[in-house]
CSV table of C-alpha atoms in Angstrom, one decimal:
chain,number,residue,atom,x,y,z
I,1,MET,CA,3.5,40.3,-4.4
I,2,SER,CA,6.4,39.4,-2.1
I,3,GLU,CA,4.4,37.3,0.3
I,4,ARG,CA,6.7,34.5,1.6
I,5,ILE,CA,4.8,31.2,1.6
I,6,ILE,CA,7.6,29.1,2.8
I,7,LYS,CA,10.6,30.1,4.9
I,8,VAL,CA,13.2,27.6,6.0
I,9,LYS,CA,15.3,28.7,8.9
I,10,ASN,CA,18.5,27.0,10.2
I,11,LEU,CA,17.3,23.7,9.0
I,12,LYS,CA,19.4,20.7,10.0
I,13,LYS,CA,18.9,17.0,9.2
I,14,ASN,CA,21.0,14.1,10.4
I,15,PHE,CA,20.7,10.5,9.4
I,16,GLY,CA,22.5,8.9,12.4
I,17,LYS,CA,25.9,10.7,12.6
I,18,HIS,CA,25.8,11.8,9.0
I,19,GLU,CA,24.8,15.4,8.6
I,20,VAL,CA,22.8,15.7,5.4
I,21,LEU,CA,21.6,19.2,5.8
I,22,LYS,CA,23.7,21.7,7.7
I,23,ASN,CA,22.0,25.0,8.5
I,24,ILE,CA,19.8,25.7,5.5
I,25,ASN,CA,18.1,29.0,5.1
I,26,PHE,CA,15.9,30.0,2.2
I,27,SER,CA,12.5,31.2,1.4
I,28,VAL,CA,9.9,31.0,-1.4
I,29,LYS,CA,7.7,33.8,-2.5
I,30,LYS,CA,4.3,33.3,-3.9
I,31,GLY,CA,4.5,32.6,-7.7
I,32,ASP,CA,8.2,31.8,-7.4
I,33,ILE,CA,9.6,28.9,-9.4
I,34,THR,CA,12.6,27.7,-7.4
I,35,THR,CA,14.8,25.0,-8.7
I,36,ILE,CA,17.3,23.2,-6.5
I,37,ILE,CA,20.3,21.9,-8.3
I,38,GLY,CA,23.4,20.2,-7.1
I,39,ALA,CA,25.3,16.9,-7.3
I,40,SER,CA,23.7,13.6,-6.1
I,41,GLY,CA,24.0,13.3,-2.3
I,42,SER,CA,24.2,17.1,-1.8
I,43,GLY,CA,20.9,17.0,0.1
I,44,LYS,CA,18.5,18.4,-2.5
I,45,SER,CA,15.9,15.7,-2.1
I,46,THR,CA,16.2,15.6,1.6
I,47,LEU,CA,15.5,19.3,1.8
I,48,LEU,CA,12.4,18.9,-0.4
I,49,ARG,CA,11.2,16.0,1.7
I,50,CYS,CA,11.8,18.0,4.9
I,51,ILE,CA,9.6,20.8,3.5
I,52,ASN,CA,6.7,18.2,3.2
I,53,LEU,CA,7.7,16.6,6.5
I,54,LEU,CA,8.2,13.3,4.9
I,55,GLU,CA,11.5,13.6,6.7
I,56,ASN,CA,11.5,15.0,10.2
I,57,PRO,CA,14.1,17.8,10.4
I,58,THR,CA,16.6,17.4,13.3
I,59,ASP,CA,16.6,21.0,14.1
I,60,GLY,CA,15.4,24.4,12.7
I,61,GLU,CA,12.1,25.9,11.6
I,62,ILE,CA,9.9,25.7,8.6
I,63,LEU,CA,7.5,28.6,8.4
I,64,TYR,CA,4.4,28.2,6.3
I,65,ASN,CA,2.6,31.5,6.0
I,66,GLY,CA,4.5,32.5,9.1
I,67,GLU,CA,3.5,29.5,11.2
I,68,ASN,CA,6.2,27.0,12.2
I,69,ILE,CA,4.8,23.7,10.9
I,70,LEU,CA,7.2,21.6,13.0
I,71,ASN,CA,5.1,22.4,16.0
I,72,SER,CA,1.9,21.9,14.1
I,73,LYS,CA,-0.6,19.4,15.5
I,74,ASN,CA,-2.3,18.9,12.2
I,75,VAL,CA,0.4,17.8,9.8
I,76,PRO,CA,-2.0,16.1,7.3
I,77,ALA,CA,-3.8,19.5,6.8
I,78,TYR,CA,-0.5,21.2,6.0
I,79,ARG,CA,0.5,18.4,3.6
I,80,ALA,CA,-2.8,18.8,1.8
I,81,LYS,CA,-1.7,22.4,1.0
I,82,VAL,CA,1.7,21.4,-0.2
I,83,GLY,CA,1.6,19.0,-3.2
I,84,MET,CA,4.4,16.6,-4.0
I,85,VAL,CA,5.4,14.8,-7.2
I,86,PHE,CA,7.9,12.0,-6.8
I,87,GLN,CA,10.7,10.6,-8.9
I,88,ASN,CA,9.0,7.2,-9.0
I,89,PHE,CA,5.5,8.5,-9.6
I,90,ASN,CA,4.1,6.5,-6.7
I,91,LEU,CA,0.6,6.2,-8.1
I,92,PHE,CA,-1.8,4.0,-6.1
I,93,GLU,CA,-1.6,0.7,-7.9
I,94,ASN,CA,-5.0,-0.5,-6.7
I,95,MET,CA,-6.9,2.4,-8.3
I,96,ASN,CA,-7.3,3.6,-11.9
I,97,VAL,CA,-6.2,7.0,-13.1
I,98,LEU,CA,-9.4,8.8,-12.2
I,99,GLN,CA,-9.6,7.2,-8.8
I,100,ASN,CA,-5.9,8.2,-8.1
I,101,CYS,CA,-6.9,11.8,-8.6
I,102,MET,CA,-10.2,11.6,-6.7
I,103,VAL,CA,-9.1,9.8,-3.6
I,104,GLY,CA,-7.4,12.8,-2.0
I,105,LEU,CA,-10.3,15.1,-2.9
I,106,ARG,CA,-12.9,12.6,-1.4
I,107,LYS,CA,-11.1,11.5,1.7
I,108,VAL,CA,-9.0,14.5,2.6
I,109,LEU,CA,-11.0,17.5,1.3
I,110,LYS,CA,-14.2,15.5,1.9
I,111,MET,CA,-15.7,16.5,-1.5
I,112,ASN,CA,-18.7,14.7,-2.9
I,113,LYS,CA,-18.3,12.3,-5.7
I,114,GLU,CA,-19.5,14.6,-8.6
I,115,GLU,CA,-17.4,17.5,-7.5
I,116,ALA,CA,-14.3,15.4,-7.1
I,117,LYS,CA,-14.8,13.8,-10.5
I,118,GLU,CA,-15.3,17.1,-12.2
I,119,ARG,CA,-12.2,18.6,-10.6
I,120,SER,CA,-10.1,15.5,-11.3
I,121,LEU,CA,-11.1,15.5,-15.0
I,122,TYR,CA,-10.3,19.1,-15.2
I,123,TYR,CA,-6.7,18.5,-14.1
I,124,LEU,CA,-6.4,15.3,-16.1
I,125,GLU,CA,-7.3,17.3,-19.1
I,126,LYS,CA,-4.6,19.8,-18.3
I,127,VAL,CA,-2.0,17.0,-18.4
I,128,GLY,CA,-3.6,15.4,-21.4
I,129,MET,CA,-4.5,12.1,-19.7
I,130,THR,CA,-8.3,12.2,-20.0
I,131,PRO,CA,-8.4,9.3,-22.5
I,132,TYR,CA,-6.8,7.1,-20.0
I,133,ILE,CA,-9.0,7.6,-16.9
I,134,ASN,CA,-10.0,3.9,-16.8
I,135,ALA,CA,-6.4,2.6,-17.0
I,136,LYS,CA,-4.5,1.2,-14.1
I,137,PRO,CA,-1.1,2.6,-13.4
I,138,ARG,CA,0.7,-0.6,-14.4
I,139,GLN,CA,-0.8,-0.2,-17.9
I,140,LEU,CA,0.8,3.3,-18.5
I,141,SER,CA,4.2,4.4,-19.6
I,142,GLY,CA,6.5,6.3,-17.3
I,143,GLY,CA,5.7,9.7,-18.7
I,144,GLN,CA,2.0,9.0,-18.6
I,145,LYS,CA,2.3,7.9,-14.9
I,146,GLN,CA,4.1,11.1,-14.1
I,147,ARG,CA,1.5,13.2,-15.7
I,148,VAL,CA,-1.2,11.5,-13.7
I,149,ALA,CA,0.8,12.1,-10.6
I,150,ILE,CA,1.0,15.8,-11.4
I,151,ALA,CA,-2.7,15.9,-12.0
I,152,ARG,CA,-3.3,14.1,-8.7
I,153,ALA,CA,-1.2,16.7,-6.9
I,154,LEU,CA,-2.8,19.6,-8.8
I,155,ALA,CA,-6.3,18.4,-8.0
I,156,MET,CA,-5.7,19.2,-4.4
I,157,GLN,CA,-5.1,22.8,-5.5
I,158,PRO,CA,-2.0,23.2,-3.4
I,159,ASP,CA,-0.4,26.5,-2.5
I,160,VAL,CA,3.0,25.1,-3.4
I,161,LEU,CA,3.9,22.1,-5.5
I,162,LEU,CA,7.1,20.2,-4.8
I,163,PHE,CA,8.8,18.2,-7.6
I,164,ASP,CA,11.4,15.6,-6.6
I,165,GLU,CA,13.4,14.9,-9.7
I,166,PRO,CA,10.2,14.4,-11.7
I,167,THR,CA,12.0,13.2,-14.9
I,168,SER,CA,14.9,11.2,-13.5
I,169,ALA,CA,13.2,7.9,-13.9
I,170,LEU,CA,12.0,8.5,-17.4
I,171,ASP,CA,13.3,7.6,-20.8
I,172,PRO,CA,14.8,10.6,-22.6
I,173,GLN,CA,11.9,10.7,-25.1
I,174,MET,CA,9.4,10.9,-22.2
I,175,VAL,CA,11.2,13.7,-20.4
I,176,GLY,CA,9.7,16.2,-22.8
I,177,GLU,CA,6.1,15.5,-22.2
I,178,VAL,CA,6.5,15.9,-18.5
I,179,LEU,CA,8.6,19.0,-18.7
I,180,SER,CA,6.2,20.7,-21.0
I,181,VAL,CA,3.4,20.1,-18.5
I,182,ILE,CA,5.5,21.7,-15.8
I,183,LYS,CA,6.3,24.6,-18.1
I,184,LYS,CA,2.6,25.1,-18.6
I,185,LEU,CA,2.0,25.2,-14.9
I,186,ALA,CA,4.8,27.8,-14.5
I,187,GLU,CA,3.1,30.0,-17.1
I,188,GLU,CA,0.0,29.9,-15.0
I,189,GLY,CA,1.9,31.2,-12.0
I,190,LEU,CA,1.8,28.2,-9.7
I,191,THR,CA,4.4,28.3,-6.9
I,192,MET,CA,6.8,25.4,-7.4
I,193,ILE,CA,10.0,24.0,-5.9
I,194,ILE,CA,11.7,21.7,-8.3
I,195,VAL,CA,14.7,19.4,-7.6
I,196,THR,CA,16.1,18.6,-11.0
I,197,HIS,CA,19.1,17.5,-13.0
I,198,GLU,CA,17.7,19.1,-16.2
I,199,MET,CA,19.9,22.2,-16.3
I,200,ALA,CA,18.5,23.7,-19.5
I,201,PHE,CA,15.0,23.3,-18.2
I,202,ALA,CA,16.0,24.8,-14.8
I,203,LYS,CA,17.6,27.8,-16.6
I,204,GLU,CA,14.6,28.4,-18.8
I,205,ILE,CA,11.8,28.0,-16.2
I,206,SER,CA,13.0,29.2,-12.9
I,207,ASN,CA,13.3,32.7,-11.4
I,208,HIS,CA,15.2,31.5,-8.4
I,209,VAL,CA,18.0,28.9,-8.4
I,210,VAL,CA,19.5,27.2,-5.3
I,211,PHE,CA,22.7,25.4,-5.7
I,212,MET,CA,23.4,22.9,-3.0
I,213,HIS,CA,26.8,21.4,-2.2
I,214,ASN,CA,27.6,19.0,0.7
I,215,GLY,CA,24.5,19.8,2.7
I,216,VAL,CA,24.7,23.6,2.5
I,217,ILE,CA,23.4,26.2,0.0
I,218,ALA,CA,26.6,27.1,-1.7
I,219,GLU,CA,25.0,29.8,-3.9
I,220,GLU,CA,21.6,31.1,-4.8
I,221,GLY,CA,20.1,33.8,-7.0
I,222,ASN,CA,18.2,34.3,-10.2
I,223,ALA,CA,18.6,31.9,-13.0
I,224,ASP,CA,20.7,34.1,-15.2
I,225,ARG,CA,23.1,34.9,-12.5
I,226,ILE,CA,23.7,31.3,-11.4
I,227,PHE,CA,23.9,29.8,-14.8
I,228,VAL,CA,25.7,32.6,-16.7
I,229,ASN,CA,27.7,34.2,-14.0
I,230,PRO,CA,28.3,31.8,-11.1
I,231,LYS,CA,30.6,33.2,-8.3
I,232,LYS,CA,31.6,30.2,-6.3
I,233,ALA,CA,34.2,27.7,-7.6
I,234,GLU,CA,31.9,24.7,-6.7
I,235,THR,CA,29.0,26.1,-8.8
I,236,LYS,CA,31.3,26.7,-11.7
I,237,GLU,CA,32.7,23.2,-11.6
I,238,PHE,CA,29.3,21.6,-11.3
I,239,LEU,CA,27.9,23.6,-14.2
I,240,GLN,CA,30.9,23.0,-16.3
I,241,ARG,CA,30.5,19.2,-16.0
I,242,PHE,CA,26.9,19.6,-17.2
I,243,ILE,CA,27.8,21.7,-20.1
I,244,ALA,CA,30.5,19.2,-21.0
I,245,CYS,CA,27.9,16.5,-21.0
I,246,ALA,CA,25.5,18.4,-23.2
T,1,MET,CA,-24.6,-58.3,3.6
T,2,SER,CA,-21.2,-59.8,3.7
T,3,LEU,CA,-17.9,-58.0,2.8
T,4,PRO,CA,-16.8,-58.6,-0.8
T,5,GLN,CA,-13.2,-59.9,-1.3
T,6,ASP,CA,-12.0,-57.7,-4.1
T,7,PHE,CA,-10.9,-54.0,-3.9
T,8,TRP,CA,-13.6,-52.4,-6.0
T,9,GLY,CA,-16.2,-54.5,-4.4
T,10,ARG,CA,-15.2,-53.3,-1.0
T,11,ILE,CA,-15.1,-49.8,-2.2
T,12,ILE,CA,-18.6,-50.0,-3.5
T,13,PHE,CA,-19.7,-51.8,-0.3
T,14,ILE,CA,-18.3,-49.0,1.9
T,15,ILE,CA,-19.8,-46.3,-0.3
T,16,ASN,CA,-23.2,-48.0,-0.2
T,17,GLU,CA,-23.2,-48.6,3.5
T,18,TYR,CA,-21.2,-45.6,4.9
T,19,GLY,CA,-21.3,-43.1,2.0
T,20,LEU,CA,-23.6,-40.8,3.9
T,21,SER,CA,-21.7,-40.8,7.1
T,22,LEU,CA,-18.4,-40.2,5.2
T,23,LEU,CA,-20.1,-37.3,3.3
T,24,LYS,CA,-21.4,-35.9,6.5
T,25,GLY,CA,-17.8,-36.1,7.9
T,26,ALA,CA,-16.5,-34.3,4.8
T,27,GLY,CA,-19.2,-31.6,5.2
T,28,THR,CA,-18.0,-31.1,8.8
T,29,THR,CA,-14.4,-30.9,7.7
T,30,LEU,CA,-15.3,-28.3,5.1
T,31,LEU,CA,-17.4,-26.3,7.4
T,32,ILE,CA,-14.8,-26.1,10.1
T,33,ALA,CA,-12.0,-25.3,7.6
T,34,LEU,CA,-14.0,-22.6,5.8
T,35,VAL,CA,-15.3,-20.9,9.0
T,36,GLY,CA,-12.0,-21.3,10.7
T,37,THR,CA,-10.1,-19.8,7.8
T,38,LEU,CA,-12.5,-16.9,7.5
T,39,ILE,CA,-12.4,-16.0,11.2
T,40,GLY,CA,-8.7,-16.7,11.2
T,41,CYS,CA,-8.2,-14.2,8.4
T,42,VAL,CA,-10.2,-11.5,10.3
T,43,ILE,CA,-8.0,-12.2,13.4
T,44,GLY,CA,-4.9,-12.1,11.3
T,45,LEU,CA,-5.9,-8.9,9.6
T,46,ILE,CA,-6.5,-7.2,12.9
T,47,VAL,CA,-3.3,-8.5,14.6
T,48,GLY,CA,-1.1,-8.0,11.5
T,49,THR,CA,-2.3,-4.5,11.0
T,50,ILE,CA,-1.7,-3.6,14.6
T,51,GLN,CA,1.7,-5.2,14.4
T,52,ALA,CA,2.5,-3.0,11.4
T,53,ILE,CA,1.6,0.3,13.1
T,54,PRO,CA,4.9,2.3,13.5
T,55,ILE,CA,5.5,4.0,16.8
T,56,SER,CA,7.0,7.4,16.2
T,57,LYS,CA,8.9,9.5,18.7
T,58,LYS,CA,6.3,12.3,18.3
T,59,ASP,CA,3.4,10.2,19.7
T,60,ASN,CA,2.2,11.0,23.2
T,61,ILE,CA,3.4,8.8,26.0
T,62,PHE,CA,0.1,6.9,26.6
T,63,LYS,CA,-0.3,6.0,23.0
T,64,LYS,CA,3.3,4.7,23.0
T,65,ILE,CA,2.8,2.6,26.1
T,66,PHE,CA,-0.6,1.3,25.0
T,67,LEU,CA,0.8,0.3,21.6
T,68,ARG,CA,3.9,-1.4,23.0
T,69,ILE,CA,1.8,-3.5,25.4
T,70,LEU,CA,-0.7,-4.4,22.7
T,71,LYS,CA,2.1,-5.4,20.4
T,72,ILE,CA,3.8,-7.6,23.1
T,73,ILE,CA,0.5,-9.4,23.8
T,74,MET,CA,0.0,-10.0,20.1
T,75,SER,CA,3.4,-11.3,19.5
T,76,ILE,CA,3.0,-13.7,22.5
T,77,TYR,CA,-0.2,-14.9,20.9
T,78,VAL,CA,1.4,-15.5,17.5
T,79,GLU,CA,4.4,-17.3,18.9
T,80,VAL,CA,2.4,-19.6,21.2
T,81,PHE,CA,-0.1,-20.7,18.7
T,82,ARG,CA,2.4,-20.9,15.8
T,83,GLY,CA,4.9,-22.7,17.9
T,84,THR,CA,2.8,-25.5,19.4
T,85,PRO,CA,1.0,-28.4,17.6
T,86,MET,CA,-2.7,-27.9,17.0
T,87,MET,CA,-3.5,-31.3,18.4
T,88,VAL,CA,-1.9,-30.5,21.7
T,89,GLN,CA,-3.7,-27.1,21.7
T,90,ALA,CA,-7.0,-29.0,21.1
T,91,MET,CA,-6.4,-31.3,24.0
T,92,PHE,CA,-5.3,-28.4,26.2
T,93,ILE,CA,-8.2,-26.1,25.4
T,94,TYR,CA,-11.0,-28.7,25.3
T,95,TYR,CA,-10.1,-31.1,28.0
T,96,GLY,CA,-7.4,-29.2,29.9
T,97,LEU,CA,-9.6,-26.1,30.6
T,98,ALA,CA,-12.5,-28.3,31.5
T,99,VAL,CA,-10.5,-30.2,34.1
T,100,CYS,CA,-8.6,-27.3,35.5
T,101,PHE,CA,-11.1,-24.4,35.4
T,102,GLY,CA,-14.4,-26.2,34.9
T,103,ILE,CA,-14.8,-24.4,31.5
T,104,ASN,CA,-17.1,-26.7,29.5
T,105,MET,CA,-17.3,-25.5,26.0
T,106,SER,CA,-19.2,-27.4,23.3
T,107,MET,CA,-17.2,-29.5,21.0
T,108,TRP,CA,-18.3,-27.4,18.0
T,109,PHE,CA,-17.3,-24.2,19.7
T,110,ALA,CA,-13.9,-25.7,20.6
T,111,ALA,CA,-13.4,-26.9,17.0
T,112,PHE,CA,-14.1,-23.5,15.5
T,113,PHE,CA,-12.1,-21.7,18.2
T,114,ILE,CA,-9.0,-23.8,17.8
T,115,VAL,CA,-8.8,-23.7,14.0
T,116,SER,CA,-9.6,-19.9,13.9
T,117,ILE,CA,-7.1,-19.0,16.5
T,118,ASN,CA,-4.4,-21.1,14.9
T,119,THR,CA,-5.0,-19.7,11.4
T,120,GLY,CA,-5.1,-16.2,12.9
T,121,ALA,CA,-1.6,-16.7,14.3
T,122,TYR,CA,-0.2,-17.6,10.9
T,123,MET,CA,-2.3,-15.0,9.0
T,124,ALA,CA,-1.0,-12.2,11.3
T,125,GLU,CA,2.5,-12.6,10.0
T,126,THR,CA,1.2,-13.1,6.5
T,127,VAL,CA,-0.8,-9.8,6.7
T,128,ARG,CA,2.2,-8.0,8.1
T,129,GLY,CA,4.3,-9.3,5.2
T,130,GLY,CA,1.5,-8.2,2.8
T,131,ILE,CA,1.5,-4.7,4.2
T,132,LEU,CA,5.3,-4.5,4.0
T,133,SER,CA,5.1,-5.7,0.4
T,134,VAL,CA,3.3,-2.6,-0.8
T,135,ALA,CA,5.9,-0.1,-1.9
T,136,ASP,CA,6.8,2.6,0.6
T,137,GLY,CA,6.4,5.2,-2.2
T,138,GLN,CA,2.7,4.8,-2.2
T,139,THR,CA,2.5,5.4,1.6
T,140,GLU,CA,4.5,8.6,1.0
T,141,ALA,CA,2.3,9.7,-1.8
T,142,ALA,CA,-0.8,9.2,0.4
T,143,LYS,CA,0.9,11.1,3.2
T,144,ALA,CA,1.8,13.9,0.8
T,145,LEU,CA,-1.9,14.2,-0.2
T,146,GLY,CA,-2.7,14.8,3.4
T,147,MET,CA,-4.2,11.4,4.2
T,148,THR,CA,-3.9,10.1,7.7
T,149,TYR,CA,-2.4,6.8,8.7
T,150,THR,CA,-5.8,5.1,8.9
T,151,GLN,CA,-6.9,6.5,5.6
T,152,THR,CA,-3.7,5.4,3.9
T,153,MET,CA,-4.1,1.9,5.3
T,154,LEU,CA,-7.7,1.6,4.5
T,155,TYR,CA,-7.8,2.9,0.9
T,156,VAL,CA,-4.2,2.3,-0.4
T,157,ILE,CA,-2.3,-0.3,1.5
T,158,LEU,CA,-4.7,-2.9,2.7
T,159,PRO,CA,-6.5,-3.5,-0.6
T,160,GLN,CA,-3.2,-4.2,-2.2
T,161,ALA,CA,-1.9,-6.2,0.7
T,162,LEU,CA,-5.0,-8.4,0.7
T,163,LYS,CA,-4.6,-9.1,-3.0
T,164,ASN,CA,-1.0,-10.0,-2.5
T,165,ILE,CA,-1.7,-12.5,0.2
T,166,MET,CA,-4.6,-14.3,-1.6
T,167,PRO,CA,-2.3,-17.2,-2.5
T,168,GLN,CA,-1.4,-17.5,1.2
T,169,ILE,CA,-5.0,-17.5,2.2
T,170,GLY,CA,-5.6,-20.3,-0.2
T,171,ASN,CA,-2.7,-22.2,1.3
T,172,ASN,CA,-4.1,-21.8,4.7
T,173,LEU,CA,-7.5,-23.0,3.6
T,174,ILE,CA,-6.0,-26.2,2.2
T,175,ILE,CA,-3.9,-26.7,5.3
T,176,ASN,CA,-7.0,-26.3,7.4
T,177,ILE,CA,-9.0,-28.8,5.4
T,178,LYS,CA,-6.3,-31.4,6.0
T,179,ASP,CA,-5.5,-30.4,9.6
T,180,THR,CA,-9.1,-30.5,10.9
T,181,CYS,CA,-8.4,-34.2,11.2
T,182,VAL,CA,-6.5,-33.6,14.4
T,183,LEU,CA,-9.8,-32.4,15.9
T,184,SER,CA,-10.8,-36.1,16.0
T,185,VAL,CA,-8.9,-36.2,19.3
T,186,ILE,CA,-11.7,-34.0,20.9
T,187,GLY,CA,-14.4,-36.1,19.3
T,188,THR,CA,-15.3,-34.0,16.3
T,189,VAL,CA,-16.9,-36.3,13.8
T,190,GLU,CA,-15.1,-35.0,10.7
T,191,LEU,CA,-14.0,-37.0,7.7
T,192,PHE,CA,-11.0,-38.6,9.4
T,193,PHE,CA,-13.1,-39.6,12.4
T,194,ALA,CA,-15.8,-41.1,10.2
T,195,THR,CA,-13.2,-43.0,8.1
T,196,LYS,CA,-11.6,-44.4,11.2
T,197,SER,CA,-14.9,-45.9,12.4
T,198,VAL,CA,-15.6,-47.4,8.9
T,199,ALA,CA,-12.1,-48.8,8.6
T,200,GLY,CA,-12.3,-50.2,12.1
T,201,THR,CA,-15.6,-51.9,11.8
T,202,TYR,CA,-14.7,-54.1,8.8
T,203,TYR,CA,-11.0,-53.9,9.0
T,204,THR,CA,-10.9,-52.2,5.6
T,205,TYR,CA,-8.0,-49.7,6.3
T,206,PHE,CA,-6.8,-49.7,2.7
T,207,GLU,CA,-10.2,-49.1,1.0
T,208,ALA,CA,-11.7,-46.7,3.6
T,209,ASN,CA,-8.6,-44.5,3.7
T,210,ALA,CA,-8.4,-44.6,-0.1
T,211,ILE,CA,-11.9,-43.2,-0.3
T,212,ALA,CA,-11.1,-40.6,2.4
T,213,MET,CA,-8.0,-39.5,0.5
T,214,VAL,CA,-9.9,-39.0,-2.7
T,215,MET,CA,-12.5,-37.0,-0.8
T,216,TYR,CA,-9.8,-34.8,0.8
T,217,LEU,CA,-8.2,-34.3,-2.6
T,218,CYS,CA,-11.5,-33.3,-4.2
T,219,MET,CA,-12.1,-30.7,-1.5
T,220,THR,CA,-8.6,-29.2,-1.6
T,221,VAL,CA,-8.3,-29.1,-5.4
T,222,SER,CA,-11.7,-27.5,-5.8
T,223,CYS,CA,-11.0,-25.0,-3.1
T,224,ALA,CA,-7.7,-24.1,-4.7
T,225,LYS,CA,-9.4,-23.6,-8.1
T,226,LEU,CA,-12.1,-21.5,-6.5
T,227,LEU,CA,-9.5,-19.3,-4.8
T,228,ARG,CA,-7.6,-18.9,-8.1
T,229,LEU,CA,-10.8,-17.7,-9.7
T,230,ILE,CA,-11.3,-15.1,-6.9
T,231,GLU,CA,-7.7,-14.1,-7.3
T,232,ASN,CA,-8.1,-13.4,-11.0
T,233,LYS,CA,-11.3,-11.5,-10.3
T,234,LEU,CA,-9.4,-9.3,-7.9
T,235,ASN,CA,-6.7,-8.6,-10.5
T,236,GLY,CA,-9.3,-6.8,-12.6
T,237,PRO,CA,-9.5,-6.7,-16.3
T,238,GLU,CA,-6.3,-7.0,-18.4
T,239,ASN,CA,-7.5,-4.3,-20.8
T,240,TYR,CA,-8.8,-0.9,-20.3
T,241,SER,CA,-11.0,1.2,-22.6
T,242,LEU,CA,-9.8,4.6,-23.8
T,243,SER,CA,-12.4,7.0,-23.0
T,244,THR,CA,-12.8,9.0,-26.1
T,245,THR,CA,-16.1,10.6,-25.4
T,246,ASP,CA,-16.5,13.9,-23.6
T,247,THR,CA,-16.3,12.6,-20.0
T,248,LEU,CA,-17.2,16.0,-18.6
T,249,ALA,CA,-20.6,15.8,-20.4
T,250,PHE,CA,-21.7,13.6,-17.5
T,251,THR,CA,-20.8,16.1,-14.9
T,252,SER,CA,-21.0,19.7,-15.7
T,253,GLY,CA,-20.2,19.9,-19.4
T,254,LEU,CA,-18.3,23.1,-18.9
T,255,LEU,CA,-15.2,21.9,-20.7
T,256,LYS,CA,-14.9,20.4,-24.1
T,257,TYR,CA,-12.1,18.7,-25.9
T,258,PRO,CA,-11.8,17.1,-29.3
T,259,ASN,CA,-11.7,13.4,-29.8
T,260,LYS,CA,-8.3,13.5,-31.3
T,261,LYS,CA,-7.0,10.5,-29.4
T,262,GLU,CA,-8.7,7.5,-30.9
T,263,ALA,CA,-7.8,3.9,-29.8
T,264,LYS,CA,-4.2,3.3,-29.1
């Protein structure tokens, strides 16, 4: 299976005069688990947000199953196929856990109530949040919120799931519960693109690592090559700082 | 029956003689304030929501022009009605339009119209603020699920915005209860108008206005309490129940899981 789901070509993104992404090229195969690492401000999150069109790229192409989605008339339909999990969870505060998962199914996929509930419960079970279906987001801990957010994204049964620093806003003791959920999904073969600062996790889970530096992809390759045997000086320096911390 | 000399005697005298007309005035005040606030909220909701629609570069040219013009008209409306006294507006709309254009509207219609349109102008900004107060992250999350702008507004943003602006709606209602008294200039017999007649007849300005103030206070305080109750209701229950039963049993029953997570 070497079907490329997402292919990014010559992607550029400017915020005013500031070039955040300079000519990015990379692609994701079906079943790939890609992690994007790099220092803060290197453009990791912006790249991820461009893939979901939460940011409008200044130039370049993003091909989804061969079709350039930047020319697409139906952006919502594309977004429904590409799930996203945010750093700050972003659960809908006016809905309880179950409703958070159901709203996309009901309103976007137009499922009926029973089907939507059944599917939501299935994915809430997967992340271990079924006992809390009646709770409002403000009544949950950070880790629990993030697990609900993952279930909400999974319920849409996306082709690709994007994670934008899913554990950066969590207490150290809650990081584990979220990472283990993501690991479980990896074992099931879900295609994922993960922006993360958890190097040990990235090394363990991913089969493709992208290291970003100052808005360009400085180095990419499989996990072992990047973590054990980096070629570029920037990559070495970046990884060394992390090893020093750990 | 002659007018008593002492304060309480006069109060009782006024209540006996004019209690009914004062109550009727209070009823009119309350009716105009409630209806005006309600319609004003609807106007504010529409105007505020339209004001909050972002214009993106990708939109087609007609949509952009249409939205721009609509937004300009609405901001003129907001600025004019927020920026001029309601009393002057009342005179202008009720007498001015009649003299100049021969538009004769009934006093009742004019009263409801003036209060509604005034409240609408204030509420528009309040609603816009309420929409902005809902964290951007939730809009992004809704977008990421594939929801359209309208769906995001309807199911995620507006329910929260409305809850956030409830105190402001209460404020507006209280302001309206008090400010309907300016409608006496167009001959609306509300509480202030009724009080003025009573006070003038027997020259009991102190007593009649004391009664009127108590009546206004009763109305505003009870409305404030009522709105607080509604607010609490909207906040939903403080607690939630852990569902420890097999929730799937109610749907398909295909999956099972043990009840290992008992109460927190």
